[in-house]
């Protein structure tokens, strides 16, 4: 990871579209199966324990919004020196956990679907998948749904540190072939892939900001 100066602030947790924060900041959402490591990856990206992490799957039951301001750094320059680039990160509830009740799952759909389909500020969806297991049906459904909605997305294969170095490229290539999309291997533990992930996140945020400028 580069030596990045990052300011973070928790904004709110939302369980309805009416509660989504009104903000002009470009937004990046993190989605994936329960216990895939969304909160851990977000914390590793920003360098602080911003998102709540638990060993119990299904803990996140709302969309958690965090304001993030990133200083310009070599190789990741997004603003003038001495200034910060503003964005929002959104941590979404995990899917695919059997012990989450059907009632809760239906409730989630009432605010997650509108968020992913209609949120104007959303510039990128990072779909987290487990690099140590085969592609799961829920992951494939999410990717196909994002394609249908024409949402920009990136597949991030977590837990890369649990795979031997000689096998990592083969495993990410396996996932890329299955999803027919680019897959970036990442690890919240070792930091692998985090610099590249930041570059992709910032590029999408900056591109959207430039498109809106007069």
PDB file of C-alpha atoms in Angstrom, residues 135 140 172-181 183:
ATOM      1  CA  UNK A 135     -17.865 -19.737  -7.674  1.00  0.00           C
ATOM      2  CA  UNK A 140     -22.860 -15.286 -10.240  1.00  0.00           C
ATOM      3  CA  UNK A 172      -7.743 -15.725 -10.101  1.00  0.00           C
ATOM      4  CA  UNK A 173      -7.687 -16.837 -13.757  1.00  0.00           C
ATOM      5  CA  UNK A 174     -10.159 -19.604 -12.870  1.00  0.00           C
ATOM      6  CA  UNK A 175     -12.539 -17.075 -11.353  1.00  0.00           C
ATOM      7  CA  UNK A 176     -12.073 -14.641 -14.234  1.00  0.00           C
ATOM      8  CA  UNK A 177     -12.966 -17.343 -16.739  1.00  0.00           C
ATOM      9  CA  UNK A 178     -16.051 -18.338 -14.760  1.00  0.00           C
ATOM     10  CA  UNK A 179     -17.345 -14.795 -14.365  1.00  0.00           C
ATOM     11  CA  UNK A 180     -16.082 -13.671 -17.782  1.00  0.00           C
ATOM     12  CA  UNK A 181     -14.769 -10.561 -16.082  1.00  0.00           C
ATOM     13  CA  UNK A 183     -10.827 -10.497 -11.118  1.00  0.00           C
TER      14      UNK A 183
END
